[in-house]
XYZ file of C-alpha atoms in Angstrom:
655
model
C -56.684 12.682 24.644
C -57.497 16.672 23.672
C -55.341 18.908 23.583
C -56.281 22.425 25.962
C -57.003 25.195 24.103
C -56.185 29.033 23.886
C -57.396 31.960 22.772
C -54.855 34.867 22.622
C -53.724 37.828 20.579
C -50.190 38.871 20.497
C -49.707 42.322 20.064
C -45.698 43.458 18.556
C -44.930 47.086 17.630
C -45.207 47.650 13.409
C -42.329 47.505 12.517
C -41.544 44.591 14.224
C -44.418 42.692 12.225
C -41.832 40.853 10.287
C -40.016 39.305 12.916
C -42.330 38.706 15.065
C -44.146 36.675 11.691
C -40.863 34.381 11.291
C -40.440 33.641 14.980
C -44.067 32.950 14.651
C -42.957 30.226 11.711
C -39.621 28.707 13.830
C -42.079 28.023 16.829
C -44.941 26.238 14.892
C -47.281 26.223 18.209
C -49.561 29.036 16.989
C -53.177 29.147 14.125
C -53.564 32.859 13.131
C -57.249 32.982 12.771
C -58.526 35.984 11.279
C -58.682 39.841 13.060
C -62.005 40.577 14.162
C -61.946 43.310 17.156
C -63.857 42.897 20.335
C -66.186 45.863 21.083
C -63.370 47.669 23.314
C -61.201 47.030 20.641
C -62.213 48.714 17.759
C -61.231 51.915 18.248
C -57.720 50.994 18.406
C -57.201 48.635 15.843
C -58.496 48.055 12.175
C -57.967 46.053 9.497
C -54.215 45.754 8.677
C -53.429 46.657 4.953
C -52.041 44.317 3.972
C -49.187 42.997 2.319
C -48.720 45.906 -1.080
C -46.904 42.980 -3.443
C -49.029 39.834 -2.169
C -49.609 39.345 -6.370
C -46.107 38.894 -7.424
C -45.555 36.982 -4.181
C -48.008 35.187 -5.959
C -46.232 34.938 -8.987
C -43.157 34.509 -7.715
C -44.708 31.053 -5.525
C -45.959 30.218 -9.188
C -43.114 30.249 -10.862
C -40.696 28.047 -8.344
C -43.758 25.885 -7.588
C -43.834 25.206 -11.682
C -40.689 24.691 -11.474
C -40.167 22.526 -8.911
C -42.947 20.288 -10.736
C -41.887 20.036 -13.808
C -38.431 18.050 -12.142
C -40.083 16.055 -10.344
C -39.507 17.999 -7.123
C -35.890 16.340 -5.829
C -35.639 17.285 -2.153
C -33.341 20.002 -1.243
C -30.081 18.933 0.243
C -29.298 19.117 3.581
C -29.133 22.926 4.839
C -30.872 23.676 1.328
C -33.354 24.670 3.159
C -32.283 26.436 5.850
C -29.592 28.821 4.130
C -32.845 29.802 1.869
C -34.641 30.655 4.734
C -32.692 33.055 6.343
C -32.774 35.086 3.310
C -34.613 38.491 2.901
C -37.028 39.361 0.439
C -35.049 40.369 -2.476
C -32.058 37.799 -2.040
C -34.684 35.127 -2.865
C -35.873 37.451 -5.868
C -32.821 36.904 -6.562
C -31.930 33.495 -6.357
C -34.989 32.933 -8.444
C -34.534 35.157 -10.957
C -31.041 33.483 -11.085
C -33.336 30.512 -11.526
C -35.451 31.887 -14.848
C -33.100 30.588 -17.620
C -33.126 27.478 -16.185
C -36.881 27.369 -15.830
C -37.594 28.307 -19.259
C -35.353 25.680 -20.787
C -37.019 22.941 -18.541
C -40.556 23.760 -19.471
C -39.329 23.592 -23.495
C -37.528 20.502 -22.354
C -41.431 18.857 -20.773
C -43.682 20.929 -23.038
C -41.325 18.859 -25.958
C -41.421 14.922 -24.146
C -45.056 16.113 -23.554
C -45.496 16.434 -27.476
C -43.787 13.697 -28.162
C -45.435 11.218 -25.638
C -48.319 12.335 -27.360
C -47.486 11.237 -30.386
C -46.034 8.352 -29.692
C -49.550 7.330 -28.997
C -51.035 8.608 -31.796
C -48.397 5.905 -33.673
C -49.304 3.347 -31.689
C -52.986 4.293 -32.657
C -51.833 4.015 -36.427
C -49.294 1.218 -35.974
C -53.121 -1.342 -34.829
C -54.667 0.122 -37.060
C -52.411 -0.781 -40.226
C -51.759 -3.886 -38.052
C -55.811 -4.579 -38.196
C -55.963 -3.063 -42.056
C -52.668 -5.780 -42.990
C -54.922 -8.820 -41.775
C -57.908 -8.389 -43.908
C -55.436 -7.101 -47.119
C -55.322 -10.704 -48.432
C -59.478 -10.668 -47.999
C -60.402 -7.578 -50.386
C -59.570 -8.387 -54.017
C -58.086 -5.491 -55.497
C -60.483 -4.243 -58.145
C -59.577 -1.879 -60.971
C -61.932 1.602 -60.529
C -62.655 0.932 -56.215
C -62.290 2.156 -53.337
C -61.571 1.329 -49.564
C -63.131 2.756 -46.938
C -61.626 1.768 -43.524
C -63.447 2.201 -40.180
C -63.121 1.116 -36.173
C -66.261 0.739 -34.882
C -67.462 -1.023 -31.161
C -66.712 -4.708 -31.047
C -70.281 -5.459 -30.027
C -72.276 -2.804 -32.100
C -73.143 -4.075 -34.887
C -76.129 -2.302 -35.338
C -75.192 0.502 -37.289
C -73.940 -0.845 -40.202
C -76.607 -3.164 -40.505
C -78.723 -0.030 -40.590
C -76.204 1.229 -42.948
C -77.089 -1.582 -45.878
C -79.941 -0.467 -47.507
C -78.607 2.820 -48.172
C -75.117 1.325 -49.028
C -77.096 -0.500 -51.713
C -79.113 1.803 -52.625
C -76.044 4.345 -53.501
C -74.016 1.328 -55.261
C -76.164 -0.366 -56.549
C -75.467 -2.871 -54.428
C -72.074 -3.066 -55.465
C -70.359 -3.496 -52.374
C -69.100 -5.561 -49.648
C -67.227 -5.762 -46.452
C -64.872 -6.688 -44.077
C -64.354 -7.105 -40.211
C -61.529 -7.899 -37.724
C -61.042 -7.506 -34.744
C -58.226 -4.979 -33.278
C -58.827 -5.042 -29.519
C -61.642 -6.269 -26.925
C -63.606 -3.439 -26.901
C -63.105 -2.080 -31.000
C -62.930 -4.051 -34.345
C -61.594 -2.749 -37.696
C -64.578 -2.527 -41.012
C -62.834 -2.472 -44.158
C -65.918 -1.022 -47.126
C -64.917 -2.121 -50.227
C -67.139 0.317 -52.780
C -66.923 1.767 -56.791
C -64.716 4.734 -56.340
C -67.904 7.246 -58.357
C -69.204 6.081 -55.217
C -67.013 6.766 -52.356
C -68.204 10.530 -51.298
C -71.179 9.724 -50.855
C -70.896 6.473 -49.104
C -68.524 8.784 -46.796
C -70.912 11.360 -45.928
C -73.290 8.992 -45.601
C -71.292 7.180 -43.200
C -70.817 11.005 -41.563
C -74.003 11.908 -40.931
C -74.603 8.527 -39.194
C -71.394 9.083 -36.245
C -69.325 6.909 -38.794
C -65.339 8.666 -39.312
C -63.217 7.127 -41.442
C -60.136 6.183 -40.232
C -57.140 7.882 -42.126
C -52.915 7.115 -41.488
C -50.205 10.065 -41.482
C -50.669 12.654 -44.394
C -47.565 11.904 -44.920
C -48.009 8.203 -45.177
C -51.318 8.457 -47.282
C -52.218 7.026 -50.356
C -49.103 4.041 -49.732
C -49.476 0.279 -50.095
C -49.738 -0.200 -47.073
C -46.065 -2.263 -45.653
C -44.842 0.820 -46.744
C -47.367 1.860 -44.465
C -45.938 -0.044 -41.577
C -42.750 0.649 -42.747
C -43.277 4.629 -42.206
C -44.355 3.972 -38.732
C -42.496 1.806 -37.169
C -39.609 4.564 -38.322
C -40.797 6.998 -37.337
C -42.014 5.512 -34.352
C -38.458 4.802 -33.333
C -37.362 8.660 -34.059
C -40.116 9.853 -31.975
C -39.197 7.283 -29.153
C -34.850 8.660 -29.457
C -36.617 12.359 -29.387
C -38.777 11.695 -26.546
C -35.629 9.907 -24.613
C -33.070 13.282 -25.670
C -35.609 15.521 -23.516
C -36.539 13.317 -21.008
C -32.539 12.944 -20.262
C -32.651 17.168 -20.750
C -34.695 17.218 -17.312
C -32.897 14.230 -15.514
C -29.749 16.429 -15.865
C -31.280 19.586 -15.076
C -32.764 17.498 -11.961
C -29.779 16.764 -11.201
C -28.109 20.075 -11.417
C -31.172 22.071 -10.009
C -34.064 20.292 -8.792
C -32.948 20.122 -5.160
C -32.745 24.279 -5.051
C -35.971 24.722 -7.243
C -37.925 22.085 -4.162
C -36.330 24.132 -1.208
C -37.300 28.223 -2.708
C -40.933 27.007 -3.751
C -40.908 25.760 -0.161
C -39.875 28.742 0.869
C -40.960 31.553 -1.453
C -44.258 29.357 0.169
C -43.196 30.496 3.373
C -43.090 34.483 2.258
C -46.430 34.325 1.107
C -47.985 32.755 3.543
C -46.885 35.312 5.771
C -48.059 38.134 3.792
C -51.085 36.549 4.118
C -51.388 36.166 7.555
C -50.193 39.818 7.462
C -53.747 41.269 5.392
C -55.096 38.411 8.168
C -54.125 40.803 11.399
C -55.433 44.134 13.176
C -53.833 46.855 13.009
C -53.346 50.352 15.121
C -50.963 53.480 14.275
C -48.206 51.747 15.708
C -49.148 48.356 16.933
C -49.866 44.928 14.781
C -51.981 42.073 16.131
C -52.483 38.568 15.548
C -55.085 36.794 17.002
C -54.099 32.548 17.341
C -54.790 29.649 18.583
C -52.151 28.010 20.835
C -51.792 24.520 22.621
C -51.831 25.576 26.242
C -49.048 23.564 27.256
C -46.944 25.376 24.720
C -47.884 28.597 25.287
C -45.220 29.915 28.017
C -42.843 28.304 25.410
C -44.285 30.378 23.024
C -43.589 33.625 25.093
C -40.523 32.804 25.356
C -39.637 32.386 21.970
C -41.176 36.190 20.979
C -38.932 37.132 23.599
C -35.834 36.109 23.040
C -36.149 36.726 18.664
C -38.611 39.204 18.646
C -37.926 41.091 21.982
C -39.557 42.428 25.217
C -42.593 44.655 23.486
C -44.067 41.763 21.609
C -46.312 39.744 23.852
C -49.161 37.456 24.540
C -52.169 38.154 26.053
C -54.459 35.258 26.707
C -58.439 35.963 26.520
C -60.780 35.136 28.556
C -63.548 32.039 29.083
C -66.071 34.216 29.402
C -65.494 36.234 25.719
C -65.263 33.115 24.378
C -68.664 31.893 24.207
C -69.760 31.869 20.715
C -65.863 30.916 19.617
C -65.228 26.904 18.620
C -61.923 25.693 19.835
C -59.693 23.907 17.129
C -58.638 20.124 18.128
C -55.366 18.629 18.145
C -55.571 15.417 19.509
C -52.016 13.683 21.701
C -52.054 9.913 22.852
C -49.119 7.802 23.650
C -47.196 6.647 19.903
C -49.405 3.507 19.488
C -52.556 5.494 20.130
C -51.908 7.920 18.420
C -51.562 5.204 15.435
C -54.880 4.667 15.465
C -55.934 8.322 14.968
C -56.947 8.427 11.824
C -59.342 5.916 11.871
C -61.436 8.192 14.739
C -60.742 11.416 12.341
C -62.101 9.088 9.384
C -65.734 9.834 9.462
C -64.780 14.435 11.352
C -62.749 14.997 14.282
C -64.788 15.011 18.312
C -66.425 18.039 19.382
C -63.443 20.585 21.251
C -63.992 20.161 25.195
C -65.663 16.090 24.709
C -63.650 13.049 24.748
C -61.063 11.538 22.009
C -62.555 7.632 21.590
C -59.152 6.833 20.005
C -57.502 4.982 23.314
C -60.582 2.945 23.659
C -60.535 2.409 19.366
C -57.094 1.562 20.191
C -57.907 -1.101 22.879
C -61.262 -2.798 20.816
C -60.211 -2.337 16.839
C -57.692 -5.059 17.447
C -59.233 -7.217 19.298
C -62.223 -7.399 17.369
C -60.239 -8.189 14.238
C -58.397 -10.461 15.631
C -61.416 -12.202 17.792
C -63.071 -12.742 13.959
C -59.784 -13.712 12.026
C -59.017 -16.053 15.537
C -56.217 -18.167 13.503
C -52.817 -17.962 14.693
C -51.004 -19.306 11.135
C -53.280 -16.470 9.896
C -51.618 -14.218 11.830
C -48.252 -15.133 11.836
C -47.600 -15.226 7.729
C -50.018 -11.069 7.845
C -47.500 -9.471 10.674
C -44.048 -11.896 7.652
C -46.058 -9.430 4.927
C -45.816 -6.944 7.383
C -42.063 -6.635 8.651
C -41.727 -6.928 4.430
C -43.554 -4.454 3.706
C -41.828 -2.479 6.604
C -38.697 -3.158 5.143
C -39.223 -2.171 1.921
C -41.796 0.718 1.504
C -41.915 1.611 5.616
C -41.096 5.991 4.670
C -44.277 6.294 2.441
C -47.369 7.931 3.925
C -49.570 4.928 3.292
C -47.469 1.867 4.787
C -46.036 4.280 8.242
C -49.928 5.022 9.323
C -51.261 2.077 8.991
C -48.377 -0.243 9.765
C -48.825 -0.294 13.624
C -52.973 -0.761 13.428
C -52.357 -3.738 10.783
C -48.759 -5.066 13.569
C -51.755 -4.885 16.806
C -54.139 -6.808 14.413
C -52.278 -9.271 13.654
C -50.535 -9.893 17.242
C -54.141 -10.261 18.159
C -54.667 -12.403 16.034
C -52.466 -14.457 16.953
C -53.443 -14.490 21.065
C -56.926 -15.565 20.015
C -55.541 -18.510 17.187
C -53.256 -20.136 20.655
C -56.401 -19.672 22.375
C -58.415 -21.168 19.728
C -56.218 -23.623 18.598
C -55.977 -23.098 15.247
C -53.202 -22.993 12.732
C -54.150 -22.162 8.873
C -57.628 -24.359 9.947
C -56.998 -27.612 11.779
C -54.233 -28.164 10.309
C -51.905 -27.445 13.513
C -53.621 -29.984 15.356
C -53.817 -33.496 12.713
C -50.415 -32.009 12.470
C -48.783 -30.920 15.359
C -51.377 -32.219 17.973
C -52.172 -28.780 19.324
C -55.638 -28.396 21.056
C -56.948 -25.277 21.479
C -56.266 -23.516 25.009
C -59.958 -22.202 25.582
C -62.535 -22.587 22.753
C -63.230 -24.389 19.836
C -64.781 -22.321 17.569
C -65.983 -24.882 15.231
C -67.523 -26.697 18.443
C -68.686 -23.838 20.216
C -71.185 -21.803 18.447
C -73.254 -20.261 21.481
C -70.471 -19.931 23.404
C -68.944 -17.604 21.451
C -72.616 -16.615 20.183
C -72.659 -14.907 23.982
C -69.689 -13.909 24.131
C -69.731 -11.846 21.060
C -73.178 -10.574 22.637
C -71.735 -10.099 26.359
C -68.800 -7.733 24.167
C -71.085 -6.226 23.023
C -72.806 -4.828 26.025
C -69.959 -4.097 27.526
C -68.986 -1.671 24.082
C -72.584 -0.330 24.703
C -72.456 0.000 28.051
C -69.240 1.707 28.315
C -70.412 4.127 25.241
C -73.160 5.607 26.934
C -71.613 6.298 30.104
C -68.989 8.434 27.923
C -72.365 9.424 26.661
C -72.841 10.326 29.576
C -69.237 12.487 31.004
C -69.378 13.986 27.813
C -73.271 15.552 27.668
C -72.370 17.069 31.191
C -69.453 18.616 30.059
C -71.013 20.431 26.828
C -74.082 21.147 29.861
C -76.428 19.270 27.372
C -78.498 18.111 31.290
C -81.334 16.513 29.442
C -79.379 14.545 26.922
C -76.866 13.016 30.276
C -80.493 12.143 31.824
C -81.904 10.129 28.947
C -78.358 8.437 28.756
C -78.168 7.689 31.921
C -81.945 6.011 31.800
C -80.537 3.983 28.049
C -77.635 2.540 30.649
C -80.097 2.055 33.367
C -81.481 0.141 31.367
C -78.992 -2.275 28.992
C -77.638 -2.945 32.644
C -80.868 -4.342 33.720
C -81.593 -6.141 30.848
C -78.497 -7.457 30.709
C -79.361 -9.251 34.359
C -83.469 -10.481 33.204
C -81.268 -12.102 31.160
C -78.934 -13.748 32.870
C -81.260 -14.494 35.259
C -84.209 -15.488 32.399
C -80.901 -17.995 31.460
C -80.793 -19.434 34.711
C -77.414 -18.007 35.709
C -78.960 -17.090 39.371
C -80.097 -18.306 41.833
C -83.517 -18.885 41.690
C -84.570 -16.983 44.381
C -81.758 -14.758 43.480
C -83.315 -14.792 39.822
C -87.002 -13.879 41.062
C -85.250 -11.044 42.802
C -82.762 -9.538 39.715
C -85.360 -9.907 37.909
C -88.343 -7.483 39.739
C -85.368 -5.027 40.183
C -84.819 -5.018 36.288
C -88.006 -4.876 35.227
C -88.977 -1.999 37.924
C -85.978 -0.489 36.427
C -86.497 -0.403 33.317
C -90.415 0.383 33.729
C -88.754 3.811 35.600
C -85.882 4.200 32.946
C -88.288 4.341 29.884
C -91.132 6.841 31.720
C -87.677 8.857 31.800
C -86.733 8.136 28.558
C -90.665 9.555 27.326
C -90.602 12.593 29.792
C -86.366 13.315 28.402
C -87.178 12.278 25.078
C -90.452 12.335 23.251
C -90.909 9.359 21.050
C -86.943 9.142 20.088
C -86.649 8.491 23.637
C -87.802 4.665 23.175
C -86.424 4.831 19.436
C -83.634 5.103 21.164
C -84.099 1.902 23.615
C -84.916 -0.558 21.676
C -81.645 0.498 19.133
C -79.189 0.211 21.881
C -80.994 -3.015 22.396
C -80.571 -3.692 18.086
C -76.830 -2.600 18.522
C -75.948 -4.954 21.059
C -77.446 -7.740 18.771
C -75.546 -6.573 16.348
C -72.157 -7.572 18.018
C -72.637 -10.946 16.959
C -71.708 -10.267 13.643
C -68.456 -10.684 15.987
C -68.722 -14.782 15.910
C -71.165 -14.966 12.819
C -67.467 -13.766 10.398
C -64.894 -16.295 12.752
C -67.476 -19.075 11.750
C -66.920 -18.217 8.442
C -63.082 -17.527 8.687
C -63.063 -21.121 10.722
C -65.129 -23.002 7.651
C -63.893 -21.794 4.419
C -60.407 -22.828 5.989
C -61.953 -26.320 6.907
C -63.088 -26.246 3.427
C -60.047 -25.706 2.309
C -57.828 -28.293 3.699
C -60.443 -30.705 2.885
C -61.037 -30.326 -0.625
C -56.440 -30.118 -0.196
C -56.848 -33.365 0.996
C -59.304 -35.036 -1.245
C -57.264 -33.741 -4.322
C -55.326 -37.476 -5.109
C -52.556 -35.638 -5.598
C -50.094 -33.940 -2.890
C -48.596 -31.187 -5.760
C -51.887 -30.552 -6.493
C -53.627 -30.896 -3.218
C -51.505 -28.110 -2.405
C -52.226 -25.289 -5.200
C -55.655 -25.959 -3.852
C -55.669 -25.426 -0.764
C -53.102 -23.120 -0.258
C -55.500 -20.260 -2.945
C -58.228 -21.116 -1.044
C -56.181 -20.382 2.350
C -55.120 -17.170 0.156
C -58.817 -16.642 -0.244
C -59.769 -16.878 2.914
C -56.949 -14.719 4.151
C -58.082 -12.109 2.207
C -61.461 -12.124 2.641
C -60.687 -12.764 6.682
C -58.928 -9.899 7.418
C -60.742 -7.305 5.014
C -63.563 -8.227 5.926
C -62.896 -9.097 10.038
C -61.526 -4.828 9.805
C -64.731 -3.198 8.212
C -66.961 -4.667 10.209
C -65.059 -3.937 13.058
C -65.238 -0.300 11.960
C -68.448 -0.258 11.735
C -68.951 -1.628 15.621
C -66.727 1.415 16.333
C -69.027 4.163 14.182
C -72.490 2.993 14.331
C -72.659 1.434 17.745
C -70.619 2.372 19.701
C -69.173 5.425 19.037
C -72.980 6.773 18.010
C -73.557 7.046 21.963
C -70.506 8.791 22.932
C -69.055 11.048 20.400
C -69.908 14.561 19.637
C -68.359 14.986 15.420
C -68.356 18.937 14.101
C -64.834 19.619 15.421
C -62.263 21.609 13.071
C -58.930 20.252 12.986
C -56.105 22.757 14.374
C -53.702 23.719 11.800
C -51.111 26.312 12.918
C -48.919 28.312 10.954
C -46.472 25.803 10.084
C -43.023 26.558 7.778
C -41.066 24.287 5.466
C -38.258 24.203 7.865
C -40.397 21.969 10.034
C -41.928 20.107 6.519
C -44.678 22.154 6.858
C -46.499 19.772 9.500
C -46.886 20.361 13.018
C -46.664 17.140 15.054
C -50.141 17.962 17.111
C -51.732 18.783 13.464
C -52.665 16.686 9.794
C -53.468 19.843 8.598
C -52.629 23.251 7.651
C -55.415 25.532 6.571
C -54.634 28.844 3.769
C -53.726 31.132 6.553
C -51.671 29.097 8.174
C -49.359 28.040 5.668
C -48.674 27.607 2.138
C -49.147 23.933 0.506
C -46.629 24.786 -1.277
C -44.304 23.715 2.283
C -44.339 20.080 1.137
C -42.690 20.100 -1.808
C -39.590 19.322 0.060
C -41.362 16.472 1.799
């Protein structure tokens, strides 16, 4: 569900400005917005002069962040962040200055390592060139008075050198030759031998055509190729040793001061965010005003914390709703833990507008059901759950895995459930080996029932979307849109009734009555659509029935998965050798497993984003970005983002 927001003005004496900002930072429940005075405030409050040393604060943050980044953003020791956060600005500056000699040493070591990395890359390239040259030297005769030119060209480019042949013939009188050798799949080495007196003219010709002679390091130039190769090997070993020494110096610095540097960068980032917020506040001669958005449920807690940490002079004044008509509140979602896992899928295509319905609960129910229905193999579902258990054990704390894991687990459980209903365990393996029979449908045989079931699921979900769309339109006071969606819903229901009557699912007399009522309903609803939406209403009506039919992909993708599993087993069975047959079946099952879950997930998302969300989701919401500190990891549990005014991006260094 979407959290109710309140627009407030936080007012306190200017002498308590620092305590107010620190308290708001610790609370982490208010999104600060730039001061925009109301007409009755303009005579009293104006723009705050802001922080006079903002540039100096930015410089300090940049220095601390540079040190923390060079040291690999080592997590701060327990308590280090809180200890630094309680220091005043002077003490923080002293702590930063104490690290300045280390920062310079670390910068020098890091720059040296970067130079050595570049040197190693060049030496490796030269080594490969010399290797390629050595492969052709035994084919290049050593002729007194002749020079050798070496080029590196694309492996598939032969036209450039062929175009130069007449010019080289003219320069040398035909006294030249070339040999080509492969350097790697994309490049090759071309060695050209020609009289020494024509070498300068030949080099100029090559340069004019964009072909540059390849050379070795200057200190090895002119030596025999075997000696060059040995020299490159020695230099590469020396460079690698120097690079290891620079890395060891950086590792030692990271162990000694890395955590402190990370914590200091985060705290200085908080101080910069406070100074930025101060510059966006309103100010009078004696008072400071900070406009903010606060979740309604946390308003009382914020008032209590400000009273305790700042004093009774800090007050939170709620703005009347009638004065917020042109202001769009930010959006924050709050759902149960299992439902919350689906919030990233919902917000991927944009947040819903404030004041409308949250589509996350519907997504949490139907998305894993669709995936499970399409894959529908209990064996595949168990393999997925086992793989997820390994991921959880090995990488469970990383952001992407932690975010996707709950969704994948629920989809895997649904896959196992549908696999049991369909009697599928790695295709028909469970049936042939263990005698497992379907509890509901055999997908390989029940094509028509599956198709009807898929379309029925589409009618239910599209109908639900239209019903939710009516609610959203009423919440946004868009009565015309509500009428149009109600007409579409009536057409959809009437269409389902008409289809049931025509399919003889109803008795003859009931079918005639139902058909007449359905046809009349469709006619009236279509007329309402034409009045409410014009020609686009008629197009929307056709599109709605098209959306329902689009759910036939649930059957099609599921049937394709079944057939590929059958093919995998039968190919393995005709191999004639147990091990070979098992290997063939395994390859096809792995392919089916990957394609099945990937395609099912993509198609399930498409059905939600296009067919379902398109009927009711009002996109355009702005994410709630509270003023959070590094003490909370720089991220509020109500928000997935942060605006420039509400926190420095450096707050996340310690995570």
